[in-house]
Coordinates of C-alpha atoms in Angstrom, one line a residue:
X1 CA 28.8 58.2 25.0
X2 CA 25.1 58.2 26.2
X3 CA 23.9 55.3 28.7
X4 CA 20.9 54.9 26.8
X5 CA 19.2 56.5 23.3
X6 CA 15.7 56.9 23.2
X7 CA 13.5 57.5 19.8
X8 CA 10.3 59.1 20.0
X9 CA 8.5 58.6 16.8
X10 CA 6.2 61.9 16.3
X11 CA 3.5 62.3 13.7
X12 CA 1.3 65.4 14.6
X13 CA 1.5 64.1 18.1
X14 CA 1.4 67.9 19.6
X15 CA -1.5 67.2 21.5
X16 CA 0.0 64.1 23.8
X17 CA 3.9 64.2 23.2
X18 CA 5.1 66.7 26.2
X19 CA 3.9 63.5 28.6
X20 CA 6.1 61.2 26.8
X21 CA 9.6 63.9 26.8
X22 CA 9.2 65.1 29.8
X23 CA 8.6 61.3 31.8
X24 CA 12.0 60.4 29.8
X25 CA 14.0 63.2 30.9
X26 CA 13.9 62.2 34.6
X27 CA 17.4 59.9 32.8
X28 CA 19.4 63.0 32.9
X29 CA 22.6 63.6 31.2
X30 CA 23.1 59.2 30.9
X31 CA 20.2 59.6 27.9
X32 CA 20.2 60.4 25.0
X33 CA 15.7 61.6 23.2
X34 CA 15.6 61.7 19.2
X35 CA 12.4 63.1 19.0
X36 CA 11.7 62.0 15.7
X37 CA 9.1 64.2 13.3
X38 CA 8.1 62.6 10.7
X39 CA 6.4 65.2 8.5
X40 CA 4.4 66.6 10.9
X41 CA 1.5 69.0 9.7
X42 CA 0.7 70.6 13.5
X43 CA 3.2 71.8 15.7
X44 CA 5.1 68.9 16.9
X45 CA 8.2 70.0 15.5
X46 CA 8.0 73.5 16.9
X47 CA 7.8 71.3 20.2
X48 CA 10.4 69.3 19.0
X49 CA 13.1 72.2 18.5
X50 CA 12.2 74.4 21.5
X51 CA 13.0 71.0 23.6
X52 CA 16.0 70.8 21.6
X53 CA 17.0 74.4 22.5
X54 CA 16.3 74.2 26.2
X55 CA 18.1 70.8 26.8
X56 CA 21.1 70.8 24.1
X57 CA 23.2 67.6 25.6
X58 CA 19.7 65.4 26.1
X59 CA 17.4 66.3 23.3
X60 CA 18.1 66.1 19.5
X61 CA 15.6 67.4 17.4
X62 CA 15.3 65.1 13.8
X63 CA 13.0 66.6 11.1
X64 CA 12.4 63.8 8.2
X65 CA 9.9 63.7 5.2
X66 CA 6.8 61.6 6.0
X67 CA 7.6 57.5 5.9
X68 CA 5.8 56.1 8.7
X69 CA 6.4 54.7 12.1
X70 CA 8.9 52.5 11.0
X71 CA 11.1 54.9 8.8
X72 CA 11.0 57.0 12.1
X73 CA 12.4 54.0 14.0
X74 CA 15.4 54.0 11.0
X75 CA 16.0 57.5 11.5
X76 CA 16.6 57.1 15.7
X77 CA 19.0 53.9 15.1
X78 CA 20.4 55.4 12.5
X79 CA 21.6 58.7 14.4
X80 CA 21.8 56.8 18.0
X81 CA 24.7 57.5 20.2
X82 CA 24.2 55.7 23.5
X83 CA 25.2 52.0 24.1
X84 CA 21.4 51.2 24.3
X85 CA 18.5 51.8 22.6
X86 CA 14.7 51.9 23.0
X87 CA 11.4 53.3 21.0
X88 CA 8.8 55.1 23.0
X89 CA 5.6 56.0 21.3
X90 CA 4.9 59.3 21.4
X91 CA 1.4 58.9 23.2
X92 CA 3.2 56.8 25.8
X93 CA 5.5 57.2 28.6
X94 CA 7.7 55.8 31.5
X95 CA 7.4 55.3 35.5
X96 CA 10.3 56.8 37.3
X97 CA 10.5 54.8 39.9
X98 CA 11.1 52.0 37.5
X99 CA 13.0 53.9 35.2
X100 CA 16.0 54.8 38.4
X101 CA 16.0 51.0 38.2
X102 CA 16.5 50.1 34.7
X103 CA 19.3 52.9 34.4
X104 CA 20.9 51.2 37.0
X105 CA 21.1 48.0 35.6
X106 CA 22.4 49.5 32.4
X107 CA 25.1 51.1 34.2
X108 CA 26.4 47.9 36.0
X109 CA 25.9 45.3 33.3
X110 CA 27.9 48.1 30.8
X111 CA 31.5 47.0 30.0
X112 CA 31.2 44.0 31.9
X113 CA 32.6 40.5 30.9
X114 CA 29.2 39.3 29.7
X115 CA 27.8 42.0 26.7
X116 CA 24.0 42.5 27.4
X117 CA 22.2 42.4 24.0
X118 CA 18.9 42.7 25.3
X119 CA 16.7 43.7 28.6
X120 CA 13.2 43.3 29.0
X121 CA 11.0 44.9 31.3
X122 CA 7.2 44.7 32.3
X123 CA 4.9 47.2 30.6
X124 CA 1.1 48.1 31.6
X125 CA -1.7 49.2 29.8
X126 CA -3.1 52.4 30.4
X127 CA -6.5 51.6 28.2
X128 CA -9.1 54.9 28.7
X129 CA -11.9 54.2 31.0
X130 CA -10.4 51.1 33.1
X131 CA -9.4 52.1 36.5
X132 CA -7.1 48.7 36.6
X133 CA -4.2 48.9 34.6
X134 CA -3.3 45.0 32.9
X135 CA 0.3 44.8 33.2
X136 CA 2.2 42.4 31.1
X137 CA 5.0 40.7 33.2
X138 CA 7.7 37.7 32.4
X139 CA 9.0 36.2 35.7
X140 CA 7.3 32.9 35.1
X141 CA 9.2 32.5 32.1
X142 CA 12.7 34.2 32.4
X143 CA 14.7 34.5 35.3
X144 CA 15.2 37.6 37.5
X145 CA 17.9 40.2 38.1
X146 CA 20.1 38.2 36.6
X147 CA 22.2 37.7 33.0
X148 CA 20.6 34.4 31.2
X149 CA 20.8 32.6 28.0
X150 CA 18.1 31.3 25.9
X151 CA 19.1 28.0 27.3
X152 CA 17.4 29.4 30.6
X153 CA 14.4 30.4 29.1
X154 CA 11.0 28.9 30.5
X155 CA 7.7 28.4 28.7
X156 CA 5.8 31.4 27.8
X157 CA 1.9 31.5 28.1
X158 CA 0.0 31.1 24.9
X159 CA -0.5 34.4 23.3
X160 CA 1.7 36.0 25.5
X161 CA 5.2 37.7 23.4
X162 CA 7.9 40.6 23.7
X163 CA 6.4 43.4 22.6
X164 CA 8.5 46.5 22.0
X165 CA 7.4 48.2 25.1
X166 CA 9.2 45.5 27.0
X167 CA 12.7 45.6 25.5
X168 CA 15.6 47.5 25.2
X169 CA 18.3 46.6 22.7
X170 CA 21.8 47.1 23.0
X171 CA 22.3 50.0 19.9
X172 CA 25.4 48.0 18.3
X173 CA 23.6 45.0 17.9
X174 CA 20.4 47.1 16.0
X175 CA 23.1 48.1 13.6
X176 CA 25.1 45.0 12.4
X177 CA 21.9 42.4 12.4
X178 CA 20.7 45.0 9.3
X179 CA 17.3 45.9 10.7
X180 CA 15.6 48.1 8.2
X181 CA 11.8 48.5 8.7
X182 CA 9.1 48.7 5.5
X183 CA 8.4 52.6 5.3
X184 CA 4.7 53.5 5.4
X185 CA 4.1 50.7 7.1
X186 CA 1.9 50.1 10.4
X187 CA 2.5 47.4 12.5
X188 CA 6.7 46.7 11.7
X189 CA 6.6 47.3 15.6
X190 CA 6.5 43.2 15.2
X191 CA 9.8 42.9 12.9
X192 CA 11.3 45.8 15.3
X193 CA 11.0 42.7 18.0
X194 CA 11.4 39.9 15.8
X195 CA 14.4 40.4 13.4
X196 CA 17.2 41.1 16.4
X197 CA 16.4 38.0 17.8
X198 CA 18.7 35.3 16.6
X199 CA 21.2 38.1 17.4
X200 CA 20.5 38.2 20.6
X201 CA 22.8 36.0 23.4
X202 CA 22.6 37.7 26.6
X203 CA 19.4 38.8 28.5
X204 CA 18.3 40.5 31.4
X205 CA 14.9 40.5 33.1
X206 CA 14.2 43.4 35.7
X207 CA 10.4 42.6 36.7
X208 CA 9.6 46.2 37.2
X209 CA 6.8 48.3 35.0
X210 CA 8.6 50.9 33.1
X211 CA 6.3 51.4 29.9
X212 CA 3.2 52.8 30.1
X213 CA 1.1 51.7 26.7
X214 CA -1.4 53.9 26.1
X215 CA -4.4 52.7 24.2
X216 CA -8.2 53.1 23.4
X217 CA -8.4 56.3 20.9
X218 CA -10.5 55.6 18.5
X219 CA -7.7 56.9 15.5
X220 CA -5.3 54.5 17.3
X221 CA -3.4 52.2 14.9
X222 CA -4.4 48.9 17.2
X223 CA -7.8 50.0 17.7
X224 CA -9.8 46.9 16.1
X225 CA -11.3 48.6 13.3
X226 CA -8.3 50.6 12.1
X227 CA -6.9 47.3 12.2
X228 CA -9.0 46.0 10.0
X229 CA -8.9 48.5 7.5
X230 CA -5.1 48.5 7.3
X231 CA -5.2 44.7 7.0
X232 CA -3.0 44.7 3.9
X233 CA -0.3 46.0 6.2
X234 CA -1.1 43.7 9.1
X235 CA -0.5 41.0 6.4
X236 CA 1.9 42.2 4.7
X237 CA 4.3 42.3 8.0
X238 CA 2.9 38.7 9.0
X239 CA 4.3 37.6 5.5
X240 CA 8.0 39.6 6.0
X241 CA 7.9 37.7 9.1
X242 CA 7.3 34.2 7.6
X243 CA 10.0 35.3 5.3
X244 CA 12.7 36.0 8.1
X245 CA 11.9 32.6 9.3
X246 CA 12.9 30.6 6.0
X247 CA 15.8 32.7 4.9
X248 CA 17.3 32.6 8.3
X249 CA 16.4 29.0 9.4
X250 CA 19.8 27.5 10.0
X251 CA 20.5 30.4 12.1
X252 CA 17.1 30.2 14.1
X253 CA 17.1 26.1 14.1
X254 CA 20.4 26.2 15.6
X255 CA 18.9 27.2 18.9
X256 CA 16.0 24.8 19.9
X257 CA 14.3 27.4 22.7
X258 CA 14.8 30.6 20.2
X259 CA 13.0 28.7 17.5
X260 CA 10.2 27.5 19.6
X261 CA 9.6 31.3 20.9
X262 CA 10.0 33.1 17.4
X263 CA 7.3 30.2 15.9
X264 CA 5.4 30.8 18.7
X265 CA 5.3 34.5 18.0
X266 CA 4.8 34.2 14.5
X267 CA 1.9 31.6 15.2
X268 CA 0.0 34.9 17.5
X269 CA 0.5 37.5 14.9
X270 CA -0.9 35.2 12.2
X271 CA -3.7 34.5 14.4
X272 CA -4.2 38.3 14.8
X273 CA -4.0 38.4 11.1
X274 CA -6.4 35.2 10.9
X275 CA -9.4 36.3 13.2
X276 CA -9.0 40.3 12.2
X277 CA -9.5 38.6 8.4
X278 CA -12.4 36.9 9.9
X279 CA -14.0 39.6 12.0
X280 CA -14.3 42.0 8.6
X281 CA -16.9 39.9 7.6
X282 CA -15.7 40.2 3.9
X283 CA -15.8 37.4 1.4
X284 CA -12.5 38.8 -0.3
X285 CA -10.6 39.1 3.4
X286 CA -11.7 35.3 4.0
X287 CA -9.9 34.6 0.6
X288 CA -6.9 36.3 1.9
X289 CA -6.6 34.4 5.3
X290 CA -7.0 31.6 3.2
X291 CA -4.1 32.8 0.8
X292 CA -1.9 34.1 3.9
X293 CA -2.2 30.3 5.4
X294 CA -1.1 28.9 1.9
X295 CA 2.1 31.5 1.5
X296 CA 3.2 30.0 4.8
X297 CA 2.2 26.5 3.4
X298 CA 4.4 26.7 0.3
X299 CA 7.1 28.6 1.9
X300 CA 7.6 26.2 4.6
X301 CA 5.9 23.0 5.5
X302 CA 7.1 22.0 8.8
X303 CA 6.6 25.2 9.7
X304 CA 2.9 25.2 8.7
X305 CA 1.9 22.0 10.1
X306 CA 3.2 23.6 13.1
X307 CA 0.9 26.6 13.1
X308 CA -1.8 25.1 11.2
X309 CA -2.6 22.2 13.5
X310 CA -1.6 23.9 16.9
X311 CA -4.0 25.2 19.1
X312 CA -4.5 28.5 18.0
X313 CA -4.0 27.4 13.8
X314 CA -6.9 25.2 14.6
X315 CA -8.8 27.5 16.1
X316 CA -8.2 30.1 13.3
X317 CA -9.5 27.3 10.8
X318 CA -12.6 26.0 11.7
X319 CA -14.6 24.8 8.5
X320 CA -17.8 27.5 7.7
X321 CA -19.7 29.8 9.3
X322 CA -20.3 28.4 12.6
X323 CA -16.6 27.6 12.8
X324 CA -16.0 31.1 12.2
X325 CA -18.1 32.4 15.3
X326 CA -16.2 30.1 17.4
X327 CA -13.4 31.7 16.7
X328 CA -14.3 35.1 17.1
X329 CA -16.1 34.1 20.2
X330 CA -12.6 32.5 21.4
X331 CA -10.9 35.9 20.2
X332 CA -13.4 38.0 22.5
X333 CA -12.4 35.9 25.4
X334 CA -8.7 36.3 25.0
X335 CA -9.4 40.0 24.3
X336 CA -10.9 40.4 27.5
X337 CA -8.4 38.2 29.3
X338 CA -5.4 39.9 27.8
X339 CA -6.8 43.3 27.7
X340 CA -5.5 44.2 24.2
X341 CA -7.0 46.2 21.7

């Protein structure tokens, strides 16, 4: 059995995904890359097989009909063979300095008397035309080099989450907690994050920057405007979201610090959903945030007040137009503080 599967999602990604492969097979013979192509039009899979024929025991070629970045995770967990498991765009790629590291880990914590569910990592951004790299880092709020709980969980910054660059899932888990992401879907990157969760006893923090998130072409899926004019999607994943929360409540409630991360998470990406709404400047897409804050409304209402009357709900809400170029003035500050999008 493989250390560690990879999945690398490809959708005519010819032109970038030789980075990403060939930064992963610095693991050797303890990994397991699916390159996933999911109905490519250009030559990915041609790259795809003649990596497959060159390294047999690493690389498994997997050729699907076209269903979206989320049907290409399916198809990786689905055919995984290591005790881990971990989704790497194929425009990104890994350190190997950090990636020694992580392997390591794996290795030691595998088999042992504690089961590791999930590791986390740092990840940076690599955004075009910025010579300083953001890197997104957890050591103020979990603890180092060492297996924890959620019990020992600290307090995470506002807007700051576990993104699926940062995490690594043990493969078994994937499986039995029934994760199934929406096909031709953007954005289920979220539910790929989200859904394990309350599955998910045993951590481990290595504060080291393995992922390198590429980001700033203009075709991008989080590039603003793209954003924008997938919003049905964006909401549409926001929604499944609010829906995990009710149907799985007792499980979620039955952990204080779980709950207050997973509504804290679900409170950014409906503010993402909220201010991209906003920023479209269309009548109909105000109607929708307004709709969107109403679903979670009748679905919940302790979960509402919550969001609604937090910091970032308020924010999200302010009455008019003037209330609305606060926001998006607020947004453009946390964009540039954060360095996303």
């Amino acid at each position: 059995m493989k250390l560690l599967s990879f999945t690398v999602p490809c959708y005519n990604s010819a032109a970038y995904m030789e980075k990403c492969v060939e930064s992963l097979l610095k693991g050797g013979e303890d990994v397991e890359i699916m390159i996933v192509d999911d109905g490519s039009t250009d030559e990915t899979a041609k790259i795809a097989d003649g990596y497959a024929e060159k390294y047999p025991s690493i690389i498994r070629a997997i050729h699907k009909e076209n269903g979206g970045h989320g049907s290409a995770v399916n198809a990786g967990i689905e055919n995984a063979q290591g005790l881990f498991f971990k989704v790497v765009d194929s425009d990104d790629w890994v350190k190997e300095e950090a990636y020694v590291q992580i392997l390591d880990v794996l290795r030691n914590l595998a088999g042992g008397e504690k089961t590791l569910d999930m590791l986390v990592s740092n990840f940076v951004y690599e955004k075009v035309g910025q010579n300083r790299h953001k890197v997104m880092r957890y050591k103020h709020a979990l603890p180092v080099n060492e297996m924890f709980t959620w019990e020992d969980v600290k307090h995470f910054h506002k807007g700051q989450y576990i993104l699926m660059h940062s995490v690594i899932f043990r493969t078994k888990l994937l499986k039995e907690c029934g994760l199934k992401l929406p096909e031709h879907t953007f954005y289920v990157d979220n539910l790929y994050v989200f859904e394990p969760l309350p599955y998910v006893r045993n951590m481990y923090y290595l504060d080291v920057n393995f992922y390198r998130y590429f980001i700033g072409r203009v075709d991008q899926s989080v590039n603003e405007d793209v954003m924008i004019g997938r919003i049905d999607q964006q909401i549409l994943v926001n929604k499944l979201m609010i829906d995990y929360m009710i149907e799985n409540k007792s499980k979620i409630t039955s952990n204080k610090k779980m709950y207050h991360y997973m509504a804290s998470y679900l409170d950014i990406i409906t503010t993402v959903s909220s201010i991209l709404l906003i920023r479209s400047g269309m009548k109909e897409n105000l109607e929708k945030k307004k709709e969107l804050w109403n679903y979670l409304k009748k679905k919940d209402w302790l979960l509402y007040r919550k969001l609604r009357y937090g910091l970032l709900g308020s924010c999200m809400n302010l009455p008019g137009r003037s209330g609305r170029r606060i926001s998006v003035e607020g947004y453009k500050i946390c964009r540039r503080f954060f360095n996303f999008n």
